[in-house]
Amino acid sequence: MSTSPSLQNPPVLHGAGTPDAPATAPSRTQRDGSNSLGTFGVKSGLAQMLKGGVIMDVTNVEQARIAEEAGACAVMALERVPADIRAQGGVARMSDPRMIKDISDAVTIPVMAKVRIGHFVEAQILQAVGVDYIDESEVLTPADDEHHINKHNFKVPFVCGARNLGEALRRISEGAAFIRTKGEAGTGNVVEAVRHQRAVMSEIRKSSVMNEEELYAFAKEIQAPFHLVKETARLKRLSVVNFAAGGIATPDLYQADAALMMQLGCDGVFVGSGIFNSGDPAKRARAIVQAVTHYNNPKILAEVFIISFCLVRVANQVQISEDLGDAMVGLTILKGGRMAKRGW
Amino acid sequence: MSSPNDASAVVIGILALQGAFAEHEAALRRLPLKRQIYPIQVRTVEDLNKCAALIIPGGESTTIALLAKLSNLLEPLRQFVKTKPVWGTCAGAILLSQSVESTTAKKGGQELLGGLSIKISRNGWGSQVESFEAELQVTGLRNSQQPFNGIFIRAPVVLTLSPLPNDPSIEVVARLSPRLLPHNISGPVKDDDPQTIVALRQGLHFLTTFHPELTADDRFHEYFVKECVLPQVTVP
């Protein structure tokens, strides 16, 4: 792909079904002459505005509205939540652009959507639909087992997963404006996300005391561009926003996982399957939003937990917990294998 | 959080419920000022009570308002706005407005703090692919002849100014060229149309629809501290 996708000629939307589907977003570049749209500053800037917030997986307009009312700072529009992708198997692709557009029309907060690793045409389509952020995600089936999307070619910003500093910096060098951990989505087990966050932070701390010769060797070792390694060492943090993702939504105590990731240095969290498969999604969603804001205040966290415990108890009484157990695939078994290995 | 080591330091709070609060804190710490200022993050009423002034950062206005409500901060914030200087950037600017254009607000309406006699439209330019950077002409800042690089991210648009006769007057600090306004604004827009206003001051309060905290240029932070905050603080 040598040129950025034209906004004047939207690609044909396979699966959208209607010829009048997604209108393209008008561009001011023609009017202005100078190209100030989609700079890295506005791409990484939007991620900065999401900090301290919770991004929730939603599969329809009703869930998106509940998430917005509960204080989500953005929603991730999906056809199937990761727990279902694991359970059902098969090739998981980009969601129906019409569903994404309906969600965009229903809420005022940013709408994100996932594309398959390396599938730049899916990304062109989502950019034409007008999504606010694209997640090049290992949760979907990879379309390319060697290359990621050249994200510099797009006006829409990208978030990508990373297990360690080298992977994070490779994604940033490809144009990602936002990084997240690659915890195992749909398992309800936070251990992988913790491992990735610990790895990134530890490698940054190590690099921050290295001299230039050592940084050259370190860049080679972690397979990352030297200038990004040097910049990270100087800043003592990633140069873009870093969220926790994958396995943060266990059926009951997920606020504790979210606060744990925040105390480990994440800027915010993505939460998935748990919320909308639970007894009272609105209250649970609100509790996790509060837990992320007050992650450092155990007194407020305790109050939030008490509400959550009551919900679990009520849910048990009305037998909702069985459904919940089904939806969350299992706490330790990684059915469908480890997704984090996808991405190169 | 430790207390300021100088008792005369001016405590400026940054509402830290959600959004880009750390960037504002860093910008305030960078300011070279004779009078010591002490930025703190505000998440509770106790935090707010320590502050002589407040910055409401960019983020999601619906999220910030909901968290303020859940933290019992909404009414204390409304009282704060009545007597102390407040600066709102982007989402913060929406919260400081008197009203939000209903078609752009969250369905079912959203909570505001008020403080500025303006009507504002959320996500004025549309989705993120329309976010942009632009050089702004500024007045009243240090080195005003030098333009300011404004970063507009899903930014709101000031629709109308509606000060009552007894309200403080509105001073425009920065405007955007009319040709950069959103496409859905119909008809020719004059240079002095309210929709071109991207930074303004009314009485104690200050508003920017863009993000000075994302740039290394600290002139807007300096303006807020020197023009809005310090004149209100009496030396003990």
Coordinates of N, CA, C and O in Angstrom, one line a residue, chain A residues 25-28 31-33 36-43 45-46 48-53 65 68-74 105-111 127 130-133 155-157 286 289-290 293-295 297 300, chain B residues 16-23 43-44 57-60 62-63 66-67 70-71 90 104-110 122-123 125-134 151-154 178-183 185 211 213-214:
Chain A
A25 N -16.3 10.5 5.8 CA -16.2 11.7 6.6 C -15.6 12.8 5.7 O -14.6 12.5 5.0
P26 N -16.2 14.0 5.7 CA -15.6 15.0 4.8 C -14.2 15.5 5.3 O -14.0 15.4 6.5
S27 N -13.4 15.8 4.4 CA -12.0 16.2 4.8 C -11.8 17.7 4.6 O -12.3 18.3 3.6
R28 N -11.1 18.4 5.5 CA -10.9 19.8 5.4 C -9.6 20.1 4.6 O -9.2 21.2 4.4
R31 N -9.9 22.1 1.5 CA -10.3 23.5 1.7 C -9.1 24.2 2.2 O -8.8 25.4 1.9
D32 N -8.3 23.6 3.1 CA -7.2 24.3 3.8 C -6.0 24.4 3.0 O -5.3 25.4 3.0
G33 N -5.7 23.3 2.2 CA -4.4 23.3 1.5 C -3.3 22.7 2.3 O -2.7 21.8 1.8
S36 N -3.2 19.3 8.0 CA -3.0 19.2 9.5 C -3.9 18.1 10.1 O -3.9 18.0 11.3
L37 N -4.6 17.4 9.3 CA -5.4 16.3 9.8 C -4.6 15.1 10.1 O -3.6 14.8 9.4
G38 N -5.0 14.3 11.1 CA -4.4 13.0 11.4 C -2.9 13.1 11.7 O -2.2 12.1 11.3
T39 N -2.5 14.1 12.3 CA -1.0 14.2 12.7 C -0.8 13.2 13.8 O -1.8 12.8 14.5
F40 N 0.4 12.8 14.1 CA 0.7 11.9 15.2 C 0.2 12.6 16.5 O -0.2 11.9 17.4
G41 N 0.3 14.0 16.6 CA -0.1 14.7 17.8 C -1.6 14.5 18.1 O -1.9 14.3 19.2
V42 N -2.4 14.5 17.1 CA -3.9 14.3 17.4 C -4.2 12.8 17.6 O -5.1 12.5 18.3
K43 N -3.4 12.0 17.0 CA -3.6 10.5 17.2 C -3.2 10.1 18.6 O -4.0 9.5 19.3
G45 N -2.8 12.2 21.0 CA -3.5 13.1 21.9 C -4.9 12.5 22.3 O -5.3 12.6 23.4
L46 N -5.6 11.8 21.4 CA -6.9 11.2 21.7 C -6.7 10.2 22.8 O -7.4 10.1 23.8
Q48 N -4.4 10.2 25.0 CA -4.1 10.9 26.3 C -5.4 11.3 26.9 O -5.6 11.4 28.2
M49 N -6.5 11.7 26.1 CA -7.8 12.1 26.6 C -8.5 10.9 27.2 O -9.5 11.1 28.0
L50 N -8.1 9.7 26.9 CA -8.8 8.5 27.4 C -8.2 8.0 28.7 O -8.8 7.1 29.4
K51 N -7.1 8.6 29.1 CA -6.4 8.1 30.3 C -7.3 8.2 31.5 O -8.2 9.0 31.6
G52 N -7.0 7.3 32.4 CA -7.8 7.2 33.7 C -9.2 6.7 33.4 O -10.1 6.8 34.2
G53 N -9.4 6.1 32.2 CA -10.8 5.7 31.8 C -10.9 4.2 31.6 O -9.9 3.5 31.6
R65 N -25.0 2.2 24.9 CA -25.7 3.2 25.7 C -25.5 3.0 27.2 O -25.3 3.9 27.9
E68 N -22.0 4.0 28.0 CA -21.8 5.5 28.1 C -22.4 6.0 29.4 O -21.8 6.9 30.1
E69 N -23.6 5.6 29.7 CA -24.3 6.0 31.0 C -23.5 5.6 32.2 O -23.6 6.3 33.2
A70 N -22.7 4.5 32.1 CA -22.0 4.1 33.3 C -20.6 4.8 33.4 O -19.9 4.5 34.3
G71 N -20.3 5.6 32.4 CA -19.0 6.4 32.5 C -17.9 5.8 31.7 O -16.7 6.2 31.9
A72 N -18.1 4.9 30.7 CA -17.0 4.5 29.9 C -16.5 5.7 29.1 O -17.2 6.5 28.7
C73 N -15.1 5.7 28.9 CA -14.6 6.8 28.2 C -14.5 6.5 26.7 O -14.3 7.4 25.9
A74 N -14.8 5.3 26.3 CA -14.9 4.9 24.9 C -15.5 3.5 24.9 O -15.6 2.8 25.9
D105 N -23.6 6.4 16.0 CA -24.7 7.4 16.0 C -25.4 7.5 17.3 O -26.0 8.5 17.7
A106 N -25.3 6.4 18.1 CA -26.0 6.4 19.4 C -25.3 7.0 20.6 O -25.9 7.3 21.6
V107 N -24.0 7.1 20.5 CA -23.2 7.5 21.7 C -22.4 8.8 21.3 O -22.1 9.0 20.1
T108 N -22.0 9.5 22.3 CA -21.1 10.7 22.1 C -19.7 10.4 22.3 O -18.8 11.2 22.0
I109 N -19.4 9.3 23.0 CA -18.0 9.0 23.4 C -17.3 8.3 22.1 O -18.0 7.8 21.2
P110 N -16.0 8.2 22.1 CA -15.3 7.6 20.9 C -15.7 6.2 20.8 O -15.9 5.5 21.7
V111 N -15.7 5.8 19.5 CA -16.0 4.4 19.2 C -14.8 3.7 18.5 O -14.2 4.3 17.6
Q127 N -11.8 3.3 8.6 CA -11.5 4.7 8.5 C -12.6 5.4 7.7 O -13.0 6.5 8.1
G130 N -15.6 6.0 9.7 CA -15.4 7.1 10.6 C -15.3 6.6 12.1 O -15.6 7.4 13.0
V131 N -14.7 5.4 12.3 CA -14.4 5.0 13.7 C -13.3 6.0 14.2 O -12.6 6.6 13.5
D132 N -13.3 6.1 15.6 CA -12.4 7.0 16.2 C -11.0 6.4 16.5 O -10.0 7.1 16.6
Y133 N -11.0 5.1 16.7 CA -9.7 4.4 16.9 C -9.8 3.0 16.4 O -10.9 2.4 16.4
K155 N -5.2 8.2 8.7 CA -5.6 9.4 9.5 C -6.2 9.0 10.8 O -6.1 9.6 11.9
V156 N -6.8 7.8 10.8 CA -7.4 7.3 12.0 C -6.3 6.6 12.9 O -5.3 6.1 12.3
P157 N -6.3 6.8 14.2 CA -5.2 6.3 15.0 C -5.4 4.8 15.3 O -6.5 4.3 15.3
R286 N -20.3 0.8 36.3 CA -20.0 2.0 37.0 C -19.0 1.7 38.1 O -18.1 2.6 38.4
V289 N -15.5 1.7 36.6 CA -15.1 3.1 36.3 C -14.6 3.8 37.5 O -13.5 4.5 37.5
Q290 N -15.3 3.6 38.6 CA -14.9 4.3 39.9 C -13.6 3.7 40.4 O -12.7 4.4 40.9
T293 N -10.6 5.3 38.6 CA -10.3 6.7 39.0 C -9.7 6.7 40.4 O -8.7 7.4 40.6
H294 N -10.2 5.9 41.3 CA -9.7 5.9 42.7 C -8.8 4.7 43.0 O -8.8 4.3 44.1
Y295 N -8.0 4.3 42.0 CA -7.2 3.1 42.1 C -6.2 3.2 43.3 O -5.8 2.2 43.8
N297 N -6.8 4.8 46.2 CA -7.5 5.1 47.4 C -8.3 3.9 47.9 O -9.4 3.7 47.6
I300 N -12.0 4.2 49.2 CA -13.0 4.2 48.2 C -13.2 2.9 47.4 O -14.3 2.4 47.2
Chain B
A16 N -8.9 15.3 38.6 CA -8.2 14.1 38.2 C -9.1 12.9 38.2 O -8.7 11.8 38.6
L17 N -10.3 13.1 37.7 CA -11.3 12.0 37.7 C -11.0 11.1 36.4 O -11.1 9.9 36.5
Q18 N -10.7 11.8 35.3 CA -10.4 11.0 34.1 C -9.9 12.1 33.1 O -10.2 13.2 33.1
G19 N -9.0 11.6 32.2 CA -8.5 12.5 31.1 C -7.0 12.9 31.3 O -6.3 12.2 32.0
A20 N -6.7 14.0 30.6 CA -5.2 14.4 30.5 C -4.9 15.3 31.7 O -4.4 16.4 31.5
F21 N -5.1 14.9 32.9 CA -4.7 15.7 34.1 C -3.2 15.8 34.3 O -2.7 16.9 34.7
A22 N -2.5 14.7 34.1 CA -1.1 14.7 34.4 C -0.3 15.7 33.5 O 0.6 16.3 34.0
E23 N -0.8 15.9 32.3 CA -0.1 16.8 31.4 C -0.3 18.3 31.9 O 0.7 19.1 31.8
R43 N -9.6 14.6 43.5 CA -10.5 13.5 43.3 C -11.6 13.5 44.3 O -12.6 12.7 44.2
T44 N -11.4 14.2 45.4 CA -12.4 14.2 46.5 C -12.7 15.6 46.9 O -12.0 16.6 46.5
P57 N -9.6 19.2 33.0 CA -8.8 18.8 31.8 C -9.7 18.3 30.7 O -10.9 18.1 30.8
G58 N -9.0 18.0 29.6 CA -9.7 17.2 28.5 C -9.9 15.8 28.9 O -9.2 15.3 29.8
G59 N -10.8 15.1 28.3 CA -11.2 13.8 28.6 C -12.5 13.6 28.0 O -12.9 14.2 27.0
E60 N -13.4 12.7 28.6 CA -14.7 12.6 28.1 C -15.6 13.3 29.1 O -15.7 12.9 30.3
T62 N -18.8 13.3 29.6 CA -19.8 12.5 30.3 C -19.2 11.7 31.4 O -19.8 11.5 32.4
T63 N -18.0 11.1 31.2 CA -17.3 10.3 32.2 C -16.9 11.2 33.4 O -17.2 10.8 34.5
L66 N -20.1 12.1 35.4 CA -20.6 11.0 36.2 C -19.7 10.7 37.4 O -20.2 10.5 38.5
L67 N -18.4 10.7 37.2 CA -17.5 10.4 38.3 C -17.6 11.5 39.4 O -17.5 11.2 40.5
L70 N -20.7 10.6 41.3 CA -20.5 9.5 42.2 C -19.6 9.8 43.4 O -19.6 9.2 44.4
S71 N -18.7 10.8 43.2 CA -17.7 11.2 44.2 C -18.3 12.3 45.1 O -17.6 12.9 45.8
C90 N -11.3 21.7 26.5 CA -12.0 20.7 25.7 C -13.2 20.1 26.5 O -14.2 20.8 26.7
T104 N -26.1 17.4 20.1 CA -24.7 16.8 20.3 C -24.5 16.3 21.7 O -23.4 15.7 22.0
A105 N -25.4 16.5 22.6 CA -25.2 16.0 24.0 C -25.6 14.6 24.1 O -26.2 14.0 23.2
K106 N -25.1 14.0 25.2 CA -25.5 12.6 25.4 C -27.0 12.4 25.5 O -27.7 13.3 26.0
K107 N -27.5 11.3 24.9 CA -29.0 11.1 25.0 C -29.4 11.1 26.5 O -28.8 10.5 27.3
G108 N -30.5 11.8 26.7 CA -31.0 11.9 28.1 C -30.3 13.1 28.8 O -30.5 13.2 30.0
G109 N -29.5 13.8 28.1 CA -28.9 15.1 28.7 C -27.7 14.7 29.5 O -27.3 13.6 29.8
Q110 N -26.9 15.8 29.9 CA -25.7 15.6 30.7 C -25.5 16.7 31.7 O -26.0 17.8 31.5
R122 N -20.9 19.8 21.2 CA -19.8 18.7 21.4 C -19.4 18.1 20.1 O -20.2 18.1 19.1
N123 N -18.2 17.6 20.0 CA -17.6 17.0 18.8 C -18.0 17.7 17.6 O -18.5 17.2 16.6
W125 N -16.5 18.9 15.0 CA -16.0 18.5 13.7 C -16.3 17.1 13.3 O -16.0 16.7 12.2
G126 N -16.9 16.3 14.2 CA -17.2 14.9 13.9 C -16.2 14.0 14.5 O -15.7 14.2 15.6
S127 N -16.0 12.9 13.8 CA -15.2 11.8 14.5 C -13.7 12.1 14.5 O -13.2 13.2 14.0
Q128 N -12.9 11.2 15.0 CA -11.4 11.5 15.2 C -10.7 11.8 13.9 O -9.7 12.5 13.9
V129 N -11.1 11.2 12.8 CA -10.4 11.5 11.5 C -10.4 13.0 11.2 O -9.6 13.4 10.3
E130 N -11.4 13.7 11.8 CA -11.4 15.2 11.5 C -10.6 16.0 12.5 O -10.6 17.2 12.5
S131 N -10.0 15.3 13.5 CA -9.2 16.0 14.5 C -7.9 16.6 13.8 O -7.4 16.1 12.8
F132 N -7.5 17.8 14.2 CA -6.5 18.5 13.5 C -5.6 19.4 14.3 O -5.9 19.6 15.5
E133 N -4.5 19.9 13.8 CA -3.7 20.9 14.4 C -3.7 22.2 13.6 O -3.8 22.1 12.3
A134 N -3.7 23.3 14.2 CA -3.7 24.6 13.4 C -3.0 25.7 14.2 O -3.0 25.7 15.4
I151 N -4.0 22.1 19.2 CA -4.3 20.7 18.9 C -5.7 20.5 19.3 O -6.2 20.6 20.4
F152 N -6.5 20.2 18.2 CA -8.0 20.0 18.4 C -8.4 18.6 18.2 O -8.2 18.0 17.2
I153 N -8.8 18.0 19.3 CA -9.2 16.5 19.3 C -10.6 16.4 19.6 O -11.1 16.6 20.7
R154 N -11.4 16.0 18.6 CA -12.9 15.8 18.7 C -13.4 17.0 19.5 O -14.1 16.9 20.5
P178 N -12.0 31.1 9.8 CA -13.3 30.6 9.5 C -13.2 29.4 8.5 O -14.1 28.5 8.5
R179 N -12.2 29.4 7.6 CA -12.1 28.3 6.6 C -11.8 26.9 7.3 O -11.9 25.9 6.7
L180 N -11.4 26.9 8.6 CA -11.1 25.6 9.3 C -12.4 25.2 10.1 O -12.3 24.1 10.7
L181 N -13.5 25.9 10.0 CA -14.6 25.5 10.8 C -15.3 24.3 10.1 O -15.0 24.0 9.0
P182 N -16.1 23.5 10.9 CA -16.7 22.3 10.4 C -17.5 22.6 9.1 O -18.1 23.7 9.0
H183 N -17.6 21.6 8.3 CA -18.4 21.7 7.0 C -19.9 21.9 7.3 O -20.5 22.5 6.5
I185 N -21.4 23.8 9.2 CA -21.8 25.1 9.5 C -22.1 25.8 8.2 O -21.2 26.0 7.3
H211 N -6.0 21.9 23.2 CA -5.2 21.3 24.3 C -3.8 21.9 24.4 O -2.9 21.3 24.0
E213 N -2.1 21.8 26.9 CA -1.3 20.9 27.8 C -0.6 19.8 27.0 O 0.3 19.1 27.5
L214 N -0.9 19.7 25.7 CA -0.2 18.7 24.9 C 1.0 19.2 24.1 O 1.6 18.5 23.4

